[in-house]
């Protein structure tokens, strides 16, 4: 049965809203809880399906897991070194991050081979190459990857590209591996910095996150007992809300919005004519009557323009006066939303990894299908800006990363209702 959002578009989104906790920060931190032999308490933990699925994996491994609203308590004292090769893990990419944590806790690990997804092949060769340099034997089986730490030791690792996941997996293992690990060419994303902050809170010695070179002095095992951490706000959800307000001619105040993590997207929003006001832990945006185009966006590793906001900005630019170009340099198949936006009246031409967008005065409602998390979000904000009614399918993708879109956008004046397609038997 397919769920969809029935959207009545054309109303400006206005109001004040708190940004949910970050999906891409909490997922590696949940894996890191396996390295803390005791209780971890995480606050501001988003209520999204990727988190719920990861909590299920932790329970499968024998952890005690309790959720009280946005606070999650995890006790991994009795965690067991079981394979994650069944059901849930195979549908989630973030189960790859359990490799580093399970190796660090038990000395061996088996996780399902992460399939590709709608946006690209998503290989993990860099993760495994780094593990092999640290003395881990990695065996790629037909449907899973089995790793065991023969002679685990710190190593000098040079990443040929700043992979977020590979950097995070290295931090998880090197935090407890004997000796020092140096990572050159590390990812600098805020989510990597949050993971290091959490690990250091639990007794690790990690230095230099946010720069190209990270040094980790392994400590054997993290402190047991009690660790407590506040998950940072989700910069992609913040960017989504800002684009939604900009597209609908609205005004929005994001509580706990971290402008320093969105420098390039905020600058681009100003280029389209939005007025942006920054206050400590607050971002205010007032949209212009008509967005102006003429910009060129190239996605890249942090602090460049984030690939996860590329679909959202493509939606926005369909209403910007003039022609814009987007070059997607990170993932090879991340334009699935373009065709759907054209069904709403957008003018987008795709040439390889580039999209040329010619702004229109309006979009009209249509039946559209989100095929991945951010594409679904892009279509939802386009439907909120379009004239007339839309049906946005792909709720299960949105559920992975966005808490209750109906409530969030409804609180800002949007008219949308989640419905279930009636199947005719
Ligand atoms: C993380 O994915 C995020 N996911 C993605 O967010 C985000 O788009 C991506 O980083 C880039 O910022 C989570 O944090 C859970 P990468 P990850 O390793 O770690 C290639 C969302 O919408 N690569 O930085 O998988 C890879 O193919 C999601 O929230 C290799 O070639 O991204 C890609 O082209 C989507 N070999 C590039 O690097 C490897 O071993 C970036 O991948 C690993 C990656």
Coordinates of C-alpha atoms and ligand atoms in Angstrom, one line a residue:
X1 CA 0.0 0.0 0.0
X2 CA 1.5 3.4 -1.0
X3 CA 1.2 6.4 1.3
X4 CA 1.2 9.8 -0.2
X5 CA 0.8 13.4 0.9
X6 CA -2.2 15.2 -0.5
X7 CA -1.0 18.8 -0.7
X8 CA -3.0 22.0 -1.4
X9 CA -0.2 24.4 -2.5
X10 CA 0.1 28.1 -3.0
X11 CA 0.3 29.3 0.6
X12 CA 3.3 31.2 2.1
X13 CA 5.0 29.2 4.9
X14 CA 5.4 31.4 7.9
X15 CA 6.4 30.9 11.6
X16 CA 9.0 29.7 14.0
X17 CA 10.1 26.1 14.3
X18 CA 12.8 24.1 16.1
X19 CA 15.0 22.0 13.8
X20 CA 15.0 18.2 14.6
X21 CA 18.1 16.3 15.6
X22 CA 20.5 15.3 12.9
X23 CA 20.0 11.9 11.2
X24 CA 23.5 11.9 9.8
X25 CA 25.0 12.7 13.2
X26 CA 22.9 10.3 15.3
X27 CA 23.4 7.2 13.1
X28 CA 27.2 6.8 13.6
X29 CA 26.8 7.8 17.3
X30 CA 24.3 5.0 17.8
X31 CA 26.9 2.6 16.4
X32 CA 29.5 4.2 18.7
X33 CA 27.3 3.2 21.7
X34 CA 28.6 -0.3 21.3
X35 CA 32.1 0.9 22.3
X36 CA 30.7 2.2 25.6
X37 CA 30.3 -0.8 28.0
X38 CA 27.5 0.8 30.0
X39 CA 24.7 3.3 29.5
X40 CA 24.6 6.1 26.9
X41 CA 21.9 8.7 27.0
X42 CA 21.2 10.6 23.7
X43 CA 19.0 13.7 23.8
X44 CA 17.3 15.4 20.8
X45 CA 17.3 12.1 19.0
X46 CA 15.0 12.4 15.9
X47 CA 11.9 10.2 15.5
X48 CA 12.7 8.9 12.0
X49 CA 12.7 5.4 10.6
X50 CA 16.5 5.2 10.0
X51 CA 16.9 5.8 13.8
X52 CA 14.2 3.3 14.7
X53 CA 15.8 0.6 12.4
X54 CA 19.2 1.3 14.0
X55 CA 17.8 0.9 17.5
X56 CA 16.4 -2.4 16.3
X57 CA 19.9 -3.5 15.3
X58 CA 21.2 -2.5 18.7
X59 CA 18.4 -4.6 20.4
X60 CA 19.3 -7.5 18.1
X61 CA 22.8 -7.3 19.4
X62 CA 21.6 -7.6 23.0
X63 CA 21.6 -3.9 24.0
X64 CA 18.9 -2.5 26.3
X65 CA 17.2 0.3 24.4
X66 CA 14.6 2.7 25.8
X67 CA 13.1 5.7 24.1
X68 CA 11.4 8.5 26.1
X69 CA 10.3 11.0 23.6
X70 CA 13.4 12.5 22.0
X71 CA 15.7 10.9 24.6
X72 CA 17.1 7.4 23.9
X73 CA 18.9 5.3 26.6
X74 CA 21.1 2.5 25.4
X75 CA 22.9 0.0 27.7
X76 CA 25.3 -2.1 25.7
X77 CA 26.8 -4.0 28.8
X78 CA 25.4 -7.3 27.6
X79 CA 25.8 -6.8 23.8
X80 CA 26.8 -9.9 22.0
X81 CA 28.9 -10.3 18.8
X82 CA 26.2 -11.5 16.5
X83 CA 26.0 -11.2 12.8
X84 CA 23.7 -8.4 11.5
X85 CA 23.0 -10.4 8.3
X86 CA 19.2 -10.7 8.4
X87 CA 16.2 -8.5 7.7
X88 CA 16.6 -4.9 8.8
X89 CA 20.3 -4.3 8.4
X90 CA 20.3 -5.2 4.7
X91 CA 17.9 -2.4 3.9
X92 CA 20.1 0.3 5.6
X93 CA 23.3 1.8 4.5
X94 CA 24.2 3.0 8.0
X95 CA 24.6 -0.6 9.1
X96 CA 28.0 -0.4 7.5
X97 CA 29.0 1.9 10.3
X98 CA 28.5 -1.1 12.7
X99 CA 31.6 -2.6 11.1
X100 CA 34.0 -0.2 12.9
X101 CA 32.1 -0.4 16.2
X102 CA 31.7 -4.2 16.2
X103 CA 35.4 -4.7 15.3
X104 CA 36.3 -2.2 18.1
X105 CA 34.1 -4.1 20.7
X106 CA 34.5 -7.7 19.7
X107 CA 37.4 -8.0 17.2
X108 CA 35.2 -9.2 14.4
X109 CA 32.0 -8.2 12.6
X110 CA 29.7 -9.3 9.8
X111 CA 27.2 -6.9 8.1
X112 CA 25.2 -7.3 4.9
X113 CA 26.9 -5.9 1.8
X114 CA 25.4 -2.4 1.4
X115 CA 23.5 -2.4 -1.9
X116 CA 23.5 0.7 -4.0
X117 CA 20.5 3.0 -3.7
X118 CA 18.6 5.4 -5.9
X119 CA 21.4 8.0 -5.9
X120 CA 24.4 5.8 -6.8
X121 CA 26.5 2.7 -6.3
X122 CA 27.6 3.7 -2.8
X123 CA 30.8 1.5 -2.6
X124 CA 32.7 1.0 0.6
X125 CA 36.1 0.1 -0.8
X126 CA 37.7 3.0 1.1
X127 CA 36.3 1.7 4.4
X128 CA 37.7 -1.8 3.8
X129 CA 41.1 -0.5 2.6
X130 CA 41.5 1.6 5.8
X131 CA 40.5 -1.4 7.9
X132 CA 43.1 -3.6 6.1
X133 CA 45.8 -1.0 6.8
X134 CA 44.8 -1.3 10.5
X135 CA 45.4 -5.1 10.4
X136 CA 41.8 -6.2 9.8
X137 CA 41.1 -9.1 7.5
X138 CA 38.1 -8.2 5.3
X139 CA 36.3 -11.0 3.4
X140 CA 33.6 -10.0 0.9
X141 CA 31.1 -12.8 0.8
X142 CA 28.2 -13.1 -1.6
X143 CA 25.8 -11.0 0.5
X144 CA 27.9 -9.9 3.4
X145 CA 31.2 -8.6 4.5
X146 CA 33.1 -10.4 7.2
X147 CA 35.9 -8.7 9.1
X148 CA 38.2 -9.8 11.8
X149 CA 41.0 -8.0 13.5
X150 CA 44.0 -10.2 13.3
X151 CA 46.6 -7.8 14.6
X152 CA 44.7 -4.5 15.2
X153 CA 47.0 -1.4 15.2
X154 CA 46.9 2.3 14.4
X155 CA 48.0 3.2 10.8
X156 CA 48.7 6.2 8.6
X157 CA 45.7 6.4 6.2
X158 CA 45.3 8.6 3.2
X159 CA 41.8 8.8 1.8
X160 CA 41.7 9.5 -1.9
X161 CA 38.4 11.3 -1.4
X162 CA 36.9 12.7 1.8
X163 CA 34.3 9.9 2.4
X164 CA 32.1 10.7 5.3
X165 CA 31.3 7.1 6.1
X166 CA 34.9 5.9 5.7
X167 CA 36.1 8.7 8.0
X168 CA 33.5 7.8 10.6
X169 CA 34.3 4.0 10.4
X170 CA 38.0 4.8 10.9
X171 CA 37.2 6.9 13.9
X172 CA 35.1 4.2 15.5
X173 CA 37.8 1.6 15.2
X174 CA 40.9 3.7 15.7
X175 CA 39.4 5.2 18.9
X176 CA 40.1 1.8 20.6
X177 CA 42.8 0.3 18.4
X178 CA 46.3 0.2 20.0
X179 CA 48.6 2.9 18.8
X180 CA 48.0 6.1 16.8
X181 CA 46.0 6.5 13.6
X182 CA 46.5 9.5 11.3
X183 CA 43.8 10.1 8.6
X184 CA 44.9 12.4 5.8
X185 CA 42.1 13.7 3.4
X186 CA 39.5 13.1 6.1
X187 CA 35.9 14.3 5.7
X188 CA 35.2 17.6 7.6
X189 CA 31.4 17.4 7.8
X190 CA 29.8 18.6 11.1
X191 CA 28.5 15.1 11.6
X192 CA 32.0 13.7 11.6
X193 CA 32.9 16.4 14.2
X194 CA 29.9 15.4 16.3
X195 CA 30.9 11.7 16.3
X196 CA 34.4 12.7 17.5
X197 CA 33.0 14.9 20.1
X198 CA 30.8 12.0 21.4
X199 CA 33.7 9.6 21.3
X200 CA 36.0 12.0 23.2
X201 CA 33.2 12.5 25.8
X202 CA 33.4 8.8 26.3
X203 CA 37.2 8.8 26.8
X204 CA 38.6 8.7 23.3
X205 CA 41.6 10.9 22.2
X206 CA 40.6 12.3 18.7
X207 CA 42.2 15.5 17.5
X208 CA 41.8 17.6 14.3
X209 CA 38.2 16.8 13.2
X210 CA 37.0 19.6 10.9
X211 CA 40.4 19.7 9.2
X212 CA 42.0 17.5 6.5
X213 CA 44.0 15.6 9.0
X214 CA 42.7 13.7 12.1
X215 CA 44.9 12.1 14.7
X216 CA 43.5 9.3 16.9
X217 CA 45.4 7.9 19.9
X218 CA 43.7 4.6 20.6
X219 CA 42.7 4.0 24.2
X220 CA 42.0 0.2 24.2
X221 CA 38.5 0.6 25.4
X222 CA 36.2 3.6 26.1
X223 CA 35.1 4.4 29.6
X224 CA 32.3 2.2 30.8
X225 CA 29.5 3.7 32.9
X226 CA 27.4 6.7 31.8
X227 CA 27.8 9.0 28.8
X228 CA 25.2 11.7 27.9
X229 CA 25.1 13.7 24.7
X230 CA 22.9 16.2 22.9
X231 CA 22.5 15.4 19.1
X232 CA 23.1 18.5 17.1
X233 CA 20.4 20.0 14.8
X234 CA 19.9 18.5 11.3
X235 CA 21.5 21.0 8.8
X236 CA 19.7 19.2 5.9
X237 CA 16.3 19.6 7.5
X238 CA 17.2 23.2 8.3
X239 CA 18.1 23.8 4.6
X240 CA 14.8 22.0 3.6
X241 CA 12.7 24.4 5.7
X242 CA 14.5 27.4 4.4
X243 CA 14.0 26.4 0.8
X244 CA 10.3 25.7 1.5
X245 CA 9.8 29.2 3.0
X246 CA 11.8 30.8 0.1
X247 CA 9.7 28.9 -2.5
X248 CA 6.4 29.8 -1.1
X249 CA 7.2 33.5 -0.5
X250 CA 7.1 33.1 3.2
X251 CA 9.1 34.1 6.3
X252 CA 10.6 31.6 8.8
X253 CA 12.6 31.5 12.0
X254 CA 14.6 28.4 12.7
X255 CA 15.3 27.9 16.4
X256 CA 18.7 26.1 17.0
X257 CA 19.6 26.6 13.3
X258 CA 23.4 26.6 13.0
X259 CA 24.2 29.2 10.3
X260 CA 27.9 28.4 10.5
X261 CA 27.1 24.9 9.1
X262 CA 25.1 26.3 6.2
X263 CA 27.4 29.1 4.9
X264 CA 27.3 28.3 1.2
X265 CA 23.5 27.4 1.0
X266 CA 22.7 30.6 3.0
X267 CA 24.8 32.7 0.6
X268 CA 23.0 31.2 -2.3
X269 CA 19.6 31.9 -0.7
X270 CA 20.7 35.5 -0.4
X271 CA 21.7 35.5 -4.1
X272 CA 18.1 34.5 -5.0
X273 CA 16.9 37.6 -3.1
X274 CA 16.0 36.1 0.3
X275 CA 16.8 38.3 3.3
X276 CA 18.7 36.3 5.9
X277 CA 19.2 37.4 9.5
X278 CA 21.5 35.4 11.8
X279 CA 21.2 35.4 15.6
X280 CA 22.9 33.0 18.0
X281 CA 21.4 29.6 17.3
X282 CA 18.7 31.2 15.1
X283 CA 18.3 31.7 11.3
X284 CA 15.6 34.0 10.0
X285 CA 14.6 34.1 6.3
X286 CA 12.2 36.4 4.5
X287 CA 11.5 35.5 0.9
X288 CA 11.3 38.0 -2.0
X289 CA 8.2 38.4 -4.1
X290 CA 10.0 36.7 -7.0
X291 CA 13.2 34.7 -6.6
X292 CA 16.1 35.7 -8.9
X293 CA 18.2 33.1 -10.7
X294 CA 21.4 33.3 -12.6
X295 CA 23.4 31.2 -10.1
X296 CA 25.6 28.1 -10.6
X297 CA 25.8 25.5 -7.9
X298 CA 28.5 22.7 -7.7
X299 CA 28.0 20.1 -4.9
X300 CA 31.1 19.1 -3.0
X301 CA 32.5 17.8 0.3
X302 CA 32.1 20.1 3.3
X303 CA 32.3 23.1 3.5
X304 CA 31.3 23.2 -0.2
X305 CA 27.6 23.1 -1.1
X306 CA 26.2 19.8 0.3
X307 CA 24.9 17.2 -2.2
X308 CA 22.0 16.5 0.2
X309 CA 20.5 20.0 -0.4
X310 CA 20.9 19.7 -4.2
X311 CA 17.4 18.4 -4.8
X312 CA 15.9 21.1 -2.5
X313 CA 17.7 23.9 -4.3
X314 CA 16.7 22.5 -7.7
X315 CA 13.1 22.8 -6.5
X316 CA 13.7 26.3 -5.4
X317 CA 15.4 27.4 -8.6
X318 CA 12.5 26.2 -10.8
X319 CA 10.7 29.4 -9.6
X320 CA 13.8 31.7 -9.8
X321 CA 13.7 34.3 -12.6
X322 CA 16.5 33.4 -15.1
X323 CA 18.6 30.3 -15.8
X324 CA 20.6 28.4 -13.2
X325 CA 23.0 25.4 -13.4
X326 CA 23.6 22.6 -10.9
X327 CA 26.6 20.3 -11.1
X328 CA 26.3 17.2 -9.0
X329 CA 29.8 16.0 -8.3
X330 CA 29.3 13.5 -5.4
X331 CA 26.7 11.0 -6.5
X332 CA 26.2 9.7 -10.1
X333 CA 22.4 9.3 -10.1
X334 CA 21.0 12.1 -8.0
X335 CA 18.6 13.8 -10.4
X336 CA 15.5 11.6 -10.1
X337 CA 13.5 14.6 -8.8
X338 CA 14.1 16.6 -12.0
X339 CA 11.6 14.7 -14.2
X340 CA 9.0 14.9 -11.4
X341 CA 9.5 18.6 -11.1
X342 CA 9.0 18.9 -14.9
X343 CA 5.6 17.2 -14.4
X344 CA 4.7 20.2 -12.2
X345 CA 5.7 22.7 -15.0
X346 CA 9.4 23.1 -14.3
X347 CA 11.9 23.6 -17.1
X348 CA 14.9 21.4 -16.3
X349 CA 17.3 19.9 -18.8
X350 CA 19.8 17.2 -17.6
X351 CA 23.1 16.8 -19.4
X352 CA 25.2 14.1 -17.6
X353 CA 26.0 15.4 -14.1
X354 CA 24.6 18.8 -14.8
X355 CA 21.1 20.3 -14.7
X356 CA 20.1 23.6 -16.4
X357 CA 17.0 25.1 -14.8
X358 CA 15.0 27.9 -16.5
X359 CA 12.8 29.5 -13.9
X360 CA 9.0 29.6 -14.3
X361 CA 6.5 32.0 -12.8
X362 CA 4.5 29.2 -11.3
X363 CA 4.4 25.4 -10.8
X364 CA 1.1 23.5 -11.0
X365 CA -0.1 20.6 -8.8
X366 CA 0.6 17.0 -10.1
X367 CA 1.0 13.4 -9.1
X368 CA 4.7 13.0 -8.4
X369 CA 6.9 10.2 -7.0
X370 CA 9.9 10.7 -4.7
X371 CA 12.4 7.9 -5.2
X372 CA 14.8 8.7 -2.4
X373 CA 14.9 10.7 0.8
X374 CA 15.9 14.2 -0.5
X375 CA 14.1 13.8 -3.8
X376 CA 10.9 13.2 -1.8
X377 CA 11.5 16.3 0.3
X378 CA 12.2 18.4 -2.9
X379 CA 8.9 17.3 -4.4
X380 CA 7.0 18.0 -1.1
X381 CA 8.2 21.6 -0.9
X382 CA 7.5 22.1 -4.7
X383 CA 3.9 20.9 -4.1
X384 CA 3.6 23.3 -1.2
X385 CA 4.6 26.1 -3.6
X386 CA 2.7 24.9 -6.6
X387 CA -0.8 26.2 -7.5
X388 CA -3.5 23.6 -6.9
X389 CA -3.5 20.1 -5.6
X390 CA -0.6 17.6 -5.7
X391 CA -0.1 14.0 -4.6
X392 CA 3.5 13.4 -3.4
X393 CA 4.3 9.6 -3.2
X394 CA 7.4 8.2 -1.5
X395 CA 6.4 8.9 2.2
X396 CA 8.5 5.9 3.2
X397 CA 11.6 7.7 1.9
X398 CA 10.7 10.9 3.7
X399 CA 10.1 8.9 6.9
X400 CA 13.7 7.9 6.9
X401 CA 14.9 11.5 7.6
X402 CA 12.1 13.9 8.3
X403 CA 10.0 13.9 11.5
X404 CA 6.3 14.1 10.8
X405 CA 6.3 16.4 7.7
X406 CA 2.5 16.9 8.0
X407 CA 2.9 18.4 11.5
X408 CA 6.1 20.4 10.7
X409 CA 4.8 22.0 7.5
X410 CA 1.3 22.2 8.8
X411 CA 2.5 24.3 11.8
X412 CA 4.0 26.8 9.2
X413 CA 0.6 27.1 7.4
X414 CA 1.0 24.4 4.8
X415 CA -2.0 22.3 3.9
X416 CA -1.0 18.6 3.5
X417 CA -2.5 15.4 4.7
X418 CA -0.9 12.0 4.7
X419 CA -3.2 9.4 3.0
X420 CA -3.0 5.7 2.2
X421 CA -3.7 4.6 -1.4
X422 CA -6.8 2.3 -1.4
X423 CA -5.8 -0.9 -3.1
X424 CA -8.6 -2.3 -5.2
X425 CA -8.5 -6.1 -4.6
Ligands
LIG1 C1 27.0 10.3 3.9 O1 26.9 9.2 3.0 C2 25.5 10.7 4.2 N1 24.8 9.7 4.8 C3 24.8 11.1 2.9 O2 23.5 11.6 3.2 C4 25.6 12.2 2.2 O3 25.0 12.5 1.0 C5 27.1 11.8 2.0 O4 27.7 11.4 3.3 C6 27.9 12.9 1.4 O5 27.9 14.0 2.2 C7 25.0 9.5 6.2 O6 25.7 10.2 6.8 C8 24.2 8.4 6.8 P1 30.5 9.3 1.3 P2 28.2 8.3 2.7 O7 31.2 8.1 1.8 O8 29.0 8.2 4.0 C9 32.2 7.6 -2.8 C10 21.2 11.7 3.1 O9 20.4 12.1 2.2 N2 32.8 6.5 -2.0 O10 31.0 10.6 1.7 O11 27.8 7.0 2.1 C11 30.7 7.5 -2.9 O12 30.3 6.6 -4.0 C12 22.4 10.8 2.7 O13 21.1 12.0 4.3 C13 33.6 5.5 -2.6 O14 33.9 5.6 -3.8 O15 28.9 9.2 1.7 C14 30.3 8.9 -3.2 O16 30.4 9.2 -4.6 C15 22.5 10.5 1.2 N3 34.1 4.6 -1.8 C16 31.3 9.7 -2.4 O17 32.4 8.8 -2.2 C17 33.8 4.5 -0.5 O18 34.3 3.5 0.2 C18 30.8 10.3 -1.1 O19 30.4 9.2 -0.3 C19 33.0 5.4 0.1 C20 32.4 6.4 -0.7

